[in-house]
Structure formats: C-alpha cells, structure tokens
Tab-separated table of C-alpha atoms and ligand atoms in Angstrom:
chain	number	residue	atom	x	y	z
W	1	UNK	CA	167.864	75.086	127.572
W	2	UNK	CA	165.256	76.567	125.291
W	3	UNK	CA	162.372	79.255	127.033
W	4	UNK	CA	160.380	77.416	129.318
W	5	UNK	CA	156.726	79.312	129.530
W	6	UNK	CA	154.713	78.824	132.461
W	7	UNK	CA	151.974	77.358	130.756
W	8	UNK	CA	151.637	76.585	126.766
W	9	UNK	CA	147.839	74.742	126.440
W	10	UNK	CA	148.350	71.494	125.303
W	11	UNK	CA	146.389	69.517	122.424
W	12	UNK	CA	146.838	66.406	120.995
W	13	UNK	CA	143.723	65.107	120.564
W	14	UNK	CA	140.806	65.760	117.911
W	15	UNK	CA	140.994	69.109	118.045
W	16	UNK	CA	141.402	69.642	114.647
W	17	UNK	CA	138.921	67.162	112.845
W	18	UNK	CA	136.137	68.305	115.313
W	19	UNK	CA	136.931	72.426	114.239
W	20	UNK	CA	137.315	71.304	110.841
W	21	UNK	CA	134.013	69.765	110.918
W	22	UNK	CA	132.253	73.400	112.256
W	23	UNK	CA	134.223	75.412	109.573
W	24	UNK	CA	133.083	72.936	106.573
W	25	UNK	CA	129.733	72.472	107.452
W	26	UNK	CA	129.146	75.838	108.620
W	27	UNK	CA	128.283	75.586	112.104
W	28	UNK	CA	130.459	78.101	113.641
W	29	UNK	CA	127.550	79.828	116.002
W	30	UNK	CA	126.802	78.798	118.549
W	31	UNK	CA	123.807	76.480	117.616
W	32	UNK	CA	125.693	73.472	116.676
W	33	UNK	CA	126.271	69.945	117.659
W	34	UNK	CA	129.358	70.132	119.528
W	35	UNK	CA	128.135	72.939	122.248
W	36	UNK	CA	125.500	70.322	123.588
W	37	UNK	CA	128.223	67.115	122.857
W	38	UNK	CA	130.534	69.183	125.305
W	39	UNK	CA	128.097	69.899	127.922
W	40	UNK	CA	126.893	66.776	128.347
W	41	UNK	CA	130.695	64.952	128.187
W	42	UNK	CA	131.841	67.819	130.355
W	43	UNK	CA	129.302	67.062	133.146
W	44	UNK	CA	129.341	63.212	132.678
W	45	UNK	CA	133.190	63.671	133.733
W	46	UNK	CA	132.216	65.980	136.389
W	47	UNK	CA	129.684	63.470	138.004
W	48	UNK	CA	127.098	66.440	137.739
W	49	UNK	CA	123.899	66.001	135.517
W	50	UNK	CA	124.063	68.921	133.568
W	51	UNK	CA	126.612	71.568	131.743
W	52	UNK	CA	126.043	75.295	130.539
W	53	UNK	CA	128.676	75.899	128.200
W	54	UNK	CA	129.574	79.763	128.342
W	55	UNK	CA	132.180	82.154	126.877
W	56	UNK	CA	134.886	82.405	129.511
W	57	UNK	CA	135.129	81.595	133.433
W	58	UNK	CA	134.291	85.188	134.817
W	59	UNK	CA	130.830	85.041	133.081
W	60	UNK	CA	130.361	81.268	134.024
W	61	UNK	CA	130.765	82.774	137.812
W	62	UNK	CA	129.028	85.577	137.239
W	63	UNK	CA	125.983	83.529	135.687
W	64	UNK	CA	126.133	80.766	138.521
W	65	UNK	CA	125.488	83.743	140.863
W	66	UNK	CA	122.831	85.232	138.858
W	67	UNK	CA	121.205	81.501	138.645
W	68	UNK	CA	121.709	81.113	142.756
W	69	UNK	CA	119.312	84.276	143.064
W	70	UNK	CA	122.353	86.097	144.739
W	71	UNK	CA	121.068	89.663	144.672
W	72	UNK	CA	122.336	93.476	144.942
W	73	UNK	CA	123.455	93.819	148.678
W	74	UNK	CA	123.793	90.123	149.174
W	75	UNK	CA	127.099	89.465	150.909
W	76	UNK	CA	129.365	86.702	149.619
W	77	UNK	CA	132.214	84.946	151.442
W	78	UNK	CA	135.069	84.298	149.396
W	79	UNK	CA	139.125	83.315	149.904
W	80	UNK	CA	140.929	86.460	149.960
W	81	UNK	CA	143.711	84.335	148.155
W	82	UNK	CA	141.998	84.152	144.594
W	83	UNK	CA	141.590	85.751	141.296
W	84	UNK	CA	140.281	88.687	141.305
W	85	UNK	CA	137.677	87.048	138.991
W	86	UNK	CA	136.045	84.917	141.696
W	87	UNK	CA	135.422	88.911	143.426
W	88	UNK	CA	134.596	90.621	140.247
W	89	UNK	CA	131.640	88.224	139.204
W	90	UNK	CA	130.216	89.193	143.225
W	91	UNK	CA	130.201	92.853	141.700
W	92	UNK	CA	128.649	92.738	138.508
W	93	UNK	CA	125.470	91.760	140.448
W	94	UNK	CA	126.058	94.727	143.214
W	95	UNK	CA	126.381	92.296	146.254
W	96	UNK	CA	129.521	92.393	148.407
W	97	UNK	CA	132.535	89.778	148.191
W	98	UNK	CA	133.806	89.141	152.092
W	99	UNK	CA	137.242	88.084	152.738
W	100	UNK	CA	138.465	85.026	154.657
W	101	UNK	CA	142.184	84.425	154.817
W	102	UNK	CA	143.931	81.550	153.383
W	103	UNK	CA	145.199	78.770	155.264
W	104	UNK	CA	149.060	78.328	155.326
W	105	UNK	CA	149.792	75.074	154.143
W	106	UNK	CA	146.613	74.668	151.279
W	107	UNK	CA	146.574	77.947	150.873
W	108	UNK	CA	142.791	77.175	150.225
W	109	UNK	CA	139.869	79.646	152.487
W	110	UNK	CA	140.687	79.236	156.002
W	111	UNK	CA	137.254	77.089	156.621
W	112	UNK	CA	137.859	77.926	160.598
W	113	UNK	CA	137.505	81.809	160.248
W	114	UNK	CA	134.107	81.490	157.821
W	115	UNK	CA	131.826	81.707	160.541
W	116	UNK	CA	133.094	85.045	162.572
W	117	UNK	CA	132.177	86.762	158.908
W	118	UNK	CA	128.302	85.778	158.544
W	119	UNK	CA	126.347	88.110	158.703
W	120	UNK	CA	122.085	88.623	158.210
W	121	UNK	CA	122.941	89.722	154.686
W	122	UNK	CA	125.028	86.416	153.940
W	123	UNK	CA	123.832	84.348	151.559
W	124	UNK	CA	126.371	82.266	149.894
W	125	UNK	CA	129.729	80.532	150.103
W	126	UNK	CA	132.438	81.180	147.142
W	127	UNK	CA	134.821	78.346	147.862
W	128	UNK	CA	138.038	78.392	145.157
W	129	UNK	CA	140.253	75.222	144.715
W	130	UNK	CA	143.332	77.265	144.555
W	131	UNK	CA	145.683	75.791	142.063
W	132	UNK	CA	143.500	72.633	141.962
W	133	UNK	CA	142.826	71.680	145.405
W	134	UNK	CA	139.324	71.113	146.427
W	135	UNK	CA	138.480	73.013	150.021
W	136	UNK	CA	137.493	71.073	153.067
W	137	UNK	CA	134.009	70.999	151.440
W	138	UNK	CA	132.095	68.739	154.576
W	139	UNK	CA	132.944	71.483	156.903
W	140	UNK	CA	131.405	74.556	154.407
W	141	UNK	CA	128.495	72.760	153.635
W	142	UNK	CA	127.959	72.313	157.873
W	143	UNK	CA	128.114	76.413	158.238
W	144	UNK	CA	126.093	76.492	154.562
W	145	UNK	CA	123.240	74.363	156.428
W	146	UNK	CA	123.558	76.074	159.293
W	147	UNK	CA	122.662	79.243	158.040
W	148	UNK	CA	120.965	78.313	155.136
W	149	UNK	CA	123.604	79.661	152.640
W	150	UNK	CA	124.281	78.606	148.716
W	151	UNK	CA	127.550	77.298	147.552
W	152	UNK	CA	129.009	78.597	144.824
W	153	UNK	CA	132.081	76.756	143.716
W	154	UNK	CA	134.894	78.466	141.805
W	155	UNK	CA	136.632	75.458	139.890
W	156	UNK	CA	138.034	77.358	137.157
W	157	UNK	CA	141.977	75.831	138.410
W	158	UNK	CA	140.475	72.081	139.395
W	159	UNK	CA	138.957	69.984	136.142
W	160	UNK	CA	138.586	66.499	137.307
W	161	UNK	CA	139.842	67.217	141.047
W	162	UNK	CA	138.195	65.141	143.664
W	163	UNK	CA	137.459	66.012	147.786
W	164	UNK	CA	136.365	62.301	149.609
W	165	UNK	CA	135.774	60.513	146.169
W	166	UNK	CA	133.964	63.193	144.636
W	167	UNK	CA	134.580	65.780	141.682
W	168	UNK	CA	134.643	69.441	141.679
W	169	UNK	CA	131.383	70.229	139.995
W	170	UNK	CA	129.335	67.736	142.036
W	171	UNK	CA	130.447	69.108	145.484
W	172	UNK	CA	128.597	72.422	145.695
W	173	UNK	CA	124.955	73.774	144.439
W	174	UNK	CA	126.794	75.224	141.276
W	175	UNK	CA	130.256	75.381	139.978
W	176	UNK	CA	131.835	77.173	137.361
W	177	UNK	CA	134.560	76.148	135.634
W	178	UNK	CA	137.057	78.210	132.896
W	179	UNK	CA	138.787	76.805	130.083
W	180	UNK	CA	141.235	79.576	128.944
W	181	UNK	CA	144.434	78.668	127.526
W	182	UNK	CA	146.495	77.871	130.663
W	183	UNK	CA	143.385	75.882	132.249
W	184	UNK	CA	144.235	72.135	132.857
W	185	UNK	CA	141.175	71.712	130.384
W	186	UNK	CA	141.395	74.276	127.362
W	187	UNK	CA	139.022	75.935	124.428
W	188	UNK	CA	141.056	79.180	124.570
W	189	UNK	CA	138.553	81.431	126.065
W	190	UNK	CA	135.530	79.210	127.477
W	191	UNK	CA	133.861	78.441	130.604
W	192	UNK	CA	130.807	76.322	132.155
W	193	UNK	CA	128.596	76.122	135.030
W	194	UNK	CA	127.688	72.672	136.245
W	195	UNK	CA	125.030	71.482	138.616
W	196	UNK	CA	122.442	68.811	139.571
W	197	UNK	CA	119.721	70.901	140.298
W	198	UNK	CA	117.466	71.141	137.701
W	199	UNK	CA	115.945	75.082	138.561
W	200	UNK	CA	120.120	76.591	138.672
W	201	UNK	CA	120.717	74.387	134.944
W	202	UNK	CA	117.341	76.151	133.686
W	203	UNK	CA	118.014	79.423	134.943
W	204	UNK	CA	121.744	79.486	133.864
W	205	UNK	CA	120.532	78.247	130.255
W	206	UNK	CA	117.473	80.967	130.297
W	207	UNK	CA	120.123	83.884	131.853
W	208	UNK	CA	123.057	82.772	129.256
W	209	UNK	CA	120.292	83.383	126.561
W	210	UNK	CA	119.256	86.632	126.774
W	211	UNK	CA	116.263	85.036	128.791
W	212	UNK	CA	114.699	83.579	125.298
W	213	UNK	CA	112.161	81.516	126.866
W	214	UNK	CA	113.280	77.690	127.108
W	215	UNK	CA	110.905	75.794	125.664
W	216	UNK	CA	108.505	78.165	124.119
W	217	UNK	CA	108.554	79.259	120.259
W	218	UNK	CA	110.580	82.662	119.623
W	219	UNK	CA	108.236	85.088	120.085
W	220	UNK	CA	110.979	87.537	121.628
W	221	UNK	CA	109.263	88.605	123.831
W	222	UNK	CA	111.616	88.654	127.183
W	223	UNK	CA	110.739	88.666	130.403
W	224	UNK	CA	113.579	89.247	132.618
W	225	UNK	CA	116.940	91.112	131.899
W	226	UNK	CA	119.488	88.290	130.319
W	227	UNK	CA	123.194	87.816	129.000
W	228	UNK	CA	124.604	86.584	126.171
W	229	UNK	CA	127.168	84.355	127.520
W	230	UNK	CA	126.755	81.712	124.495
W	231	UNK	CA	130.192	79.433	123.692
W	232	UNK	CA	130.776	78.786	120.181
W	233	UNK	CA	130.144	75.485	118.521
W	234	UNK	CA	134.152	76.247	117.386
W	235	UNK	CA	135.132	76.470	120.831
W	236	UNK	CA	132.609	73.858	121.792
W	237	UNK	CA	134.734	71.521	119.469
W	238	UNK	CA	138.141	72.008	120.744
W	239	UNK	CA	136.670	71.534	124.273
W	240	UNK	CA	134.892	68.073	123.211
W	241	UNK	CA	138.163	66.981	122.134
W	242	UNK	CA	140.101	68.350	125.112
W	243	UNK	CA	137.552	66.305	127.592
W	244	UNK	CA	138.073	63.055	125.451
W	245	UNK	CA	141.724	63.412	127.014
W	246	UNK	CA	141.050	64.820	130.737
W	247	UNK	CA	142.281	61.743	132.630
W	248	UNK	CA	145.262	61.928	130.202
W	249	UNK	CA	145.720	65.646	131.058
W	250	UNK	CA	145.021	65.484	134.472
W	251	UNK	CA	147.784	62.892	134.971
W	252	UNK	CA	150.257	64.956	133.417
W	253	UNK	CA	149.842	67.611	135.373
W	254	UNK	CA	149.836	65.264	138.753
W	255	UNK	CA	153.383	64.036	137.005
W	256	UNK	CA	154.563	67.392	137.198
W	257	UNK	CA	153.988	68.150	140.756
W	258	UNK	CA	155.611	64.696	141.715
W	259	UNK	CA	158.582	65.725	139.956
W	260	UNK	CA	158.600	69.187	141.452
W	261	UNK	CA	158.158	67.685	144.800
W	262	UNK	CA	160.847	64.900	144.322
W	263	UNK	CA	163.447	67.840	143.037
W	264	UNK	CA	162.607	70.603	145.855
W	265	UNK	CA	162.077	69.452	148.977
W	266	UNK	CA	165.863	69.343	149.852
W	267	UNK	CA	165.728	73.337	149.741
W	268	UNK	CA	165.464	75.186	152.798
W	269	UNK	CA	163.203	78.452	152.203
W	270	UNK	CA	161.121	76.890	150.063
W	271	UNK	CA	157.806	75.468	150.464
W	272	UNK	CA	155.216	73.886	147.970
W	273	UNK	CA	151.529	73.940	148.457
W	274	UNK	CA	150.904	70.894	151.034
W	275	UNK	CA	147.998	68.770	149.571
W	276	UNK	CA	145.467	67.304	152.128
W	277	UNK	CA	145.074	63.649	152.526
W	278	UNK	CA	141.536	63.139	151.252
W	279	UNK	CA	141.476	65.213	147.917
W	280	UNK	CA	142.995	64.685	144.559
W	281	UNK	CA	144.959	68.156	143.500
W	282	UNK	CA	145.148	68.348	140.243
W	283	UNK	CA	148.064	71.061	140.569
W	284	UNK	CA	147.128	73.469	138.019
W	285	UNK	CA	150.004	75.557	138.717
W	286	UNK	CA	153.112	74.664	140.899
W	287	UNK	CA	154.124	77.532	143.299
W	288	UNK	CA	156.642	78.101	145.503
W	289	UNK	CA	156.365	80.509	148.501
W	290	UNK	CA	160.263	81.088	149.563
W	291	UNK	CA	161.093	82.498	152.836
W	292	UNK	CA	163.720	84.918	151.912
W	293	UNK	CA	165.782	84.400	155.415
W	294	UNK	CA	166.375	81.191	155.155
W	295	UNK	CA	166.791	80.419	151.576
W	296	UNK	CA	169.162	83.324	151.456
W	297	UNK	CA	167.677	85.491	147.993
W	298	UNK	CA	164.265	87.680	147.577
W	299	UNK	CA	161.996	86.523	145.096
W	300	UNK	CA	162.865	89.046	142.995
W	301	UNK	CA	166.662	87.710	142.685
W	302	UNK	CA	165.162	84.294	142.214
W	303	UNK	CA	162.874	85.130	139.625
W	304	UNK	CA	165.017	87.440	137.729
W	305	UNK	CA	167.789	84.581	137.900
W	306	UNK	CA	165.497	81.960	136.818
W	307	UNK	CA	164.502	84.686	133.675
W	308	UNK	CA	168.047	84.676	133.458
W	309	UNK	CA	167.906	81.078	132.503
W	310	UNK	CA	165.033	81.201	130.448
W	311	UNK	CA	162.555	79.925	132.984
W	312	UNK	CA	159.379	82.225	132.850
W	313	UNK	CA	157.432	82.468	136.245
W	314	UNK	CA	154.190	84.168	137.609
W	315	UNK	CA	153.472	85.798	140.695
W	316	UNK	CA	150.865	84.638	143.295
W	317	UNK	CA	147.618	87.105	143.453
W	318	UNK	CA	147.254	89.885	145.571
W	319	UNK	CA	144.865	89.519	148.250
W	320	UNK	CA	141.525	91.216	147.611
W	321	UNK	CA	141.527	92.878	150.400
W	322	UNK	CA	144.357	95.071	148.666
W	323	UNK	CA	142.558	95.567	145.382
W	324	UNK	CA	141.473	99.219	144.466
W	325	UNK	CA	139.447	98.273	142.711
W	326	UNK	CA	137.565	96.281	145.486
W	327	UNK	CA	138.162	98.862	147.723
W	328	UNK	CA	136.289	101.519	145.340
W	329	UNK	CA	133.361	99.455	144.971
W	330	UNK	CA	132.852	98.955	148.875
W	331	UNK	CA	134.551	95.862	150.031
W	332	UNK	CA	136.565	96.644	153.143
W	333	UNK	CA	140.037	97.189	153.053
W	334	UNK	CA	140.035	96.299	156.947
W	335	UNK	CA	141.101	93.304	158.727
W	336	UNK	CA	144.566	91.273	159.273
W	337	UNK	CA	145.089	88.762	155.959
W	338	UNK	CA	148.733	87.333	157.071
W	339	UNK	CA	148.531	83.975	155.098
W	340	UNK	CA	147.378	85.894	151.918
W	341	UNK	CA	150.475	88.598	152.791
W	342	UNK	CA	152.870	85.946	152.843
W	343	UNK	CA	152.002	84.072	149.965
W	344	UNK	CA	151.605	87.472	147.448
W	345	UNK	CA	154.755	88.346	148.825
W	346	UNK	CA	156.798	85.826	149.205
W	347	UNK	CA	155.071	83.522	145.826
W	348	UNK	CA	155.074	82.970	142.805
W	349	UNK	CA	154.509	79.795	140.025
W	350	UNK	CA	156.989	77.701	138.112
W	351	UNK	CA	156.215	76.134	134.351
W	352	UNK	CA	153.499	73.689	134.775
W	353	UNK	CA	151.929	73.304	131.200
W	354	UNK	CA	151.024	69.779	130.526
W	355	UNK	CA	153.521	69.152	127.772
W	356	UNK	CA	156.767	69.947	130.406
W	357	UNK	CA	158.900	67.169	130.938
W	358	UNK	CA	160.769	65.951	133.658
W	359	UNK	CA	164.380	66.854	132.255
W	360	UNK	CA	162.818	70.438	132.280
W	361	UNK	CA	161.256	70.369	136.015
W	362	UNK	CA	164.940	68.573	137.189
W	363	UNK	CA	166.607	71.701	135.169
W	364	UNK	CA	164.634	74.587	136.967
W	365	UNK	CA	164.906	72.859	140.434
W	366	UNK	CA	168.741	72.924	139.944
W	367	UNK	CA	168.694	76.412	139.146
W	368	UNK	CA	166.809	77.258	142.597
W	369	UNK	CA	168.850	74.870	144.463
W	370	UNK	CA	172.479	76.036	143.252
W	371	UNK	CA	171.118	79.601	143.599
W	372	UNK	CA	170.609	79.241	147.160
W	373	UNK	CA	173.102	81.332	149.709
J	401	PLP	C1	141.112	81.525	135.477
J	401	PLP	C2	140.275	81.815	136.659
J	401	PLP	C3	139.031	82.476	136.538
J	401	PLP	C4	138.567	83.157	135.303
J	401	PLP	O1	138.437	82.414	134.171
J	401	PLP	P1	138.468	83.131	132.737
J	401	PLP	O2	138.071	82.037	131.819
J	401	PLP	O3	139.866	83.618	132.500
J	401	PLP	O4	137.478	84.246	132.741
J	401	PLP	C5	138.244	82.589	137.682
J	401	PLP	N1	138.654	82.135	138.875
J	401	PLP	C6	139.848	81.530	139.029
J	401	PLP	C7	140.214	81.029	140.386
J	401	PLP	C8	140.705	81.368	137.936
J	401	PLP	O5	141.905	80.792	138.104
C-alpha cells in the first residue's frame, strides 16, 4: 500500500477557475469579490447572518474575543482537551484560559464540572467541538445565562456540524472557524468568525481592519488599537469553491468514520470517540484512545508499526494544564485532568482526509487488529 497521510486537503471543485479569475484580473488583495462571495456563502451554510473572513483560525479566535469585549484579567473557561490555539487566542488579550476536563466518551468539556470553576472574574465560555462534535450546548448556555457569561465557540474542527438541528456557527454569540489545510473546509491558511449579532459582526469587521472606520470615508484617522487579520481575495476564492462542495465534503468525512467504526469495534483496547445522539459529528479526525492492557501493545508499538506500514498518525493534544507555556503566562498548573491524561496518553488519530477510501480505512484496521497480543 502506498503512504497514507493523515490528512491531504481535498479539492475538486472550482478552485482553480475562481483563483484564476483573481490572478488575471488582478484582484489578489484582499479587496475583491470573492472575500465578501465567501462570507456571505460561508454564513448562509452556517445558518448565521453574517461572516468575517480572516487569515487563519487563531486570529479568527483571537478577534471573536476581542469583538466579545473579553478584556485583560477576564477569565475564560475552556476544555483542557484542545489546541493550544483555543488557549493562546485567551492570552494575546491578557485574560486567563481556565481548564475543565474532558468527558470520557465525547471527549468534548465536561459541561458538569463548568460551574465549580466560575468565578467573579468569569466572563465567557470557550466551548471546542473536538474533532467535530458539537458540546452539549443547551446545558452551557443555562450556566452562560445564569451568570451572564458570553459564548465563544471554537469550531475550527466542525464545518457544517449540527447540536438539536442546528449548525456550529449559529449555536453560540460568536464562533470562529479555521480553514487550514487539514480542516474539513480548506483555503490553506484561513479562518472566519460568524455571528448573528449585528454589534460582534461590526466590531470583528472594524478590529480585523486596523479599526478603519466602517462606513466613514478614509480619513485614517483611528480610534482604537486594531489588527490586520484581512483574508485574501486568493484565498477567499479557493474557500468559495470549497463551500460550493461542503455537504459533499462533509459526507465524506461521515463515510470515513462509518467505515472506521464498522472495521474497529471488534478490537478490545480500543475505543473511538462515542458520538451523542442529538448532534451531527462531522469527524474531522478519527482517533483512537487504546488501553495498552488490554489490547496488549503501547501506542508507541502501534504507531511505529502502523509507520511501519506506511500509515502516518498524529497524537492527541496535551492538556493545557501541562503546557509551559500556559504555565509561564499564569494559568494554573493545579488540579486533577484524568480524562485529558488518558486521552494524550493513551491517543492518537488515524488518516481521515476526505479523499481516503474505504479499501484504505479496511487496510489500516487490519493492521491494528492482527497487531493485537
Ligand atoms: C486548527 C485549530 C485551530 C487553529 O486554526 P489555524 O487556522 O491553524 O490557526 C484552533 N482551534 C482548534 C480546535 C483547531 O483544531
């Protein structure tokens, strides 16, 4: 069998034509047709109202938070299962990320063990659909209402992912989504931030701008301190085209975690994220968390065995709570994270691009399965 990446982004639409059409008529800034056609197919497929189309998924956090009002000192819950991104963009304004562990069979934040870390200096909720899972989202926004906290969702894994009928992007006050290369949605490096609430879309749009005034002439004269998060109409294009095809995408992805499922649950030692009844995961990435006892190998020996066989893998995140850096900056080191524990030990993510195909997915199960002692 050939290498098998974990992720290769996948596109098969109009990429091309639509990047062709920036480079020959010149448009390559980020003033340009397709920036605005992408924001406003992006949020139409979100159920949101509107789209700020930014240059990655860090700053698209990072400017949702600056739109929120979140301010230096502000405390901010988020999972301590995530990428360190989701903690980072907490930083950059000088408030403080708080950790809540995962839960052990979503491995989403542990909505039950929110409360016990509020504090006065609370004010918002960071939840993260881990591998593209939505979080039990009627439950945050009870403790968000009860203490009169923002939500901030981090969708960057969960394009098109729906909790009770609804879409990530239309389930908190802002969300911000990433589109780097092994996003279910791709322009390479890109992001957005997505709301209905008309004062976050013209703050993000005013903050993304180096706070140019919105409506007025350029007079440049700026009153607040801004960023210039701006996505490129080149980018823009590739990501038009990409959201042409998200159901298509999105279904392909959903394939692949059937097929995973279908080919692994016969293993014991080795468990899957379990997927609550009432969302639609999307399944970014397929991981497996292996319990070392019973399936008989470390991780290590599986992973370097499945290397062995040309099957590239990635290990789970490290709980923030273990992050120097983190722990530099002020976040406390303290507290008992055992669901995060197990699952940076013990996991780790199989190929789950969008182009693999189910002779591939039956050929890497086989490989754990016959590995097995
Ligand atoms: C990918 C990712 C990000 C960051 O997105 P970039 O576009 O790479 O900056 C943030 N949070 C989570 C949960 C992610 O998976």
């Amino acid at each position: 069998m050939d290498f098998i990446p974990v992720c290769e982004p996948f596109l098969n639409g109009r990429e091309m034509e639509y990047v062709q059409d920036c480079i020959s008529t010149g448009w390559i800034s980020s003033s340009g047709k397709y920036v605005k056609a992408f924001e406003e197919k992006f949020a139409e497929y979100c159920q949101v109202k509107y789209g700020v189309a930014v240059c990655n998924g860090t700053m698209a956090l990072h400017l949702a938070l600056v739109a929120a009002g979140i301010a230096p000192g502000d405390e901010i819950i988020i999972p301590n299962f995530t990428m360190i991104a989701s903690a980072f963009a907490a930083c950059y304004i000088g408030a403080i990320p708080v950790f809540v562990d995962a839960e052990p069979d979503t491995w989403n934040i542990d909505v039950s063990r929110i409360e016990e870390k509020i504090t006065i200096r609370t004010k918002a909720i960071m939840p993260v659909s881990i591998f593209g899972q939505p979080c039990e989202m009627d439950k945050i926004w009870e403790i968000a209402k009860k203490y009169n906290l923002k939500i901030i969702e981090d969708a960057a894994e969960s394009h098109g992912a729906e909790y009770r009928g609804k879409k990530t992007g239309n389930l908190a006050d802002i969300t911000a989504f990433s589109f780097f290369a092994n996003k279910n949605l791709t322009t390479g490096e890109g992001g957005m931030v997505v709301t209905n609430n008309e004062v976050l879309y013209d703050r993000s749009r005013y903050y993304k701008n180096l706070c140019f005034p919105l409506d007025a002439p350029r007079n440049y004269n700026h009153s607040d301190i801004g960023y210039n998060y701006r996505m490129s109409n080149l980018h823009a294009a590739i990501g038009l085209a990409q959201v042409e095809k998200a159901d298509e995408y999105r279904a392909l992805r959903i394939k692949n975690r059937n097929f995973y499922q279908q080919f692994l649950t016969t293993i014991p030692g080795i468990s899957i994220q379990e997927t609550r009844s009432d969302v639609l995961n999307v399944h970014w990435m397929n991981g497996l968390v292996i319990d070392s006892e019973l399936y008989g190998r470390t991780r290590t020996e599986l992973i370097n065995h499945l290397r062995e066989n040309n099957i590239e893998t990635r290990l789970f995140f490290i709980g923030m709570n273990r992050q120097p850096s983190l722990i530099k900056y002020g976040c406390s080191p303290d507290g008992n994270y055992p669901v995060t524990d197990n699952l940076s030990e013990n996991g780790f993510y199989l190929p789950s691009g969008s182009n693999m195909t189910k002779d591939k997915i039956e050929f890497i199960c086989e490989i754990i399965n016959n590995y097995k002692r």
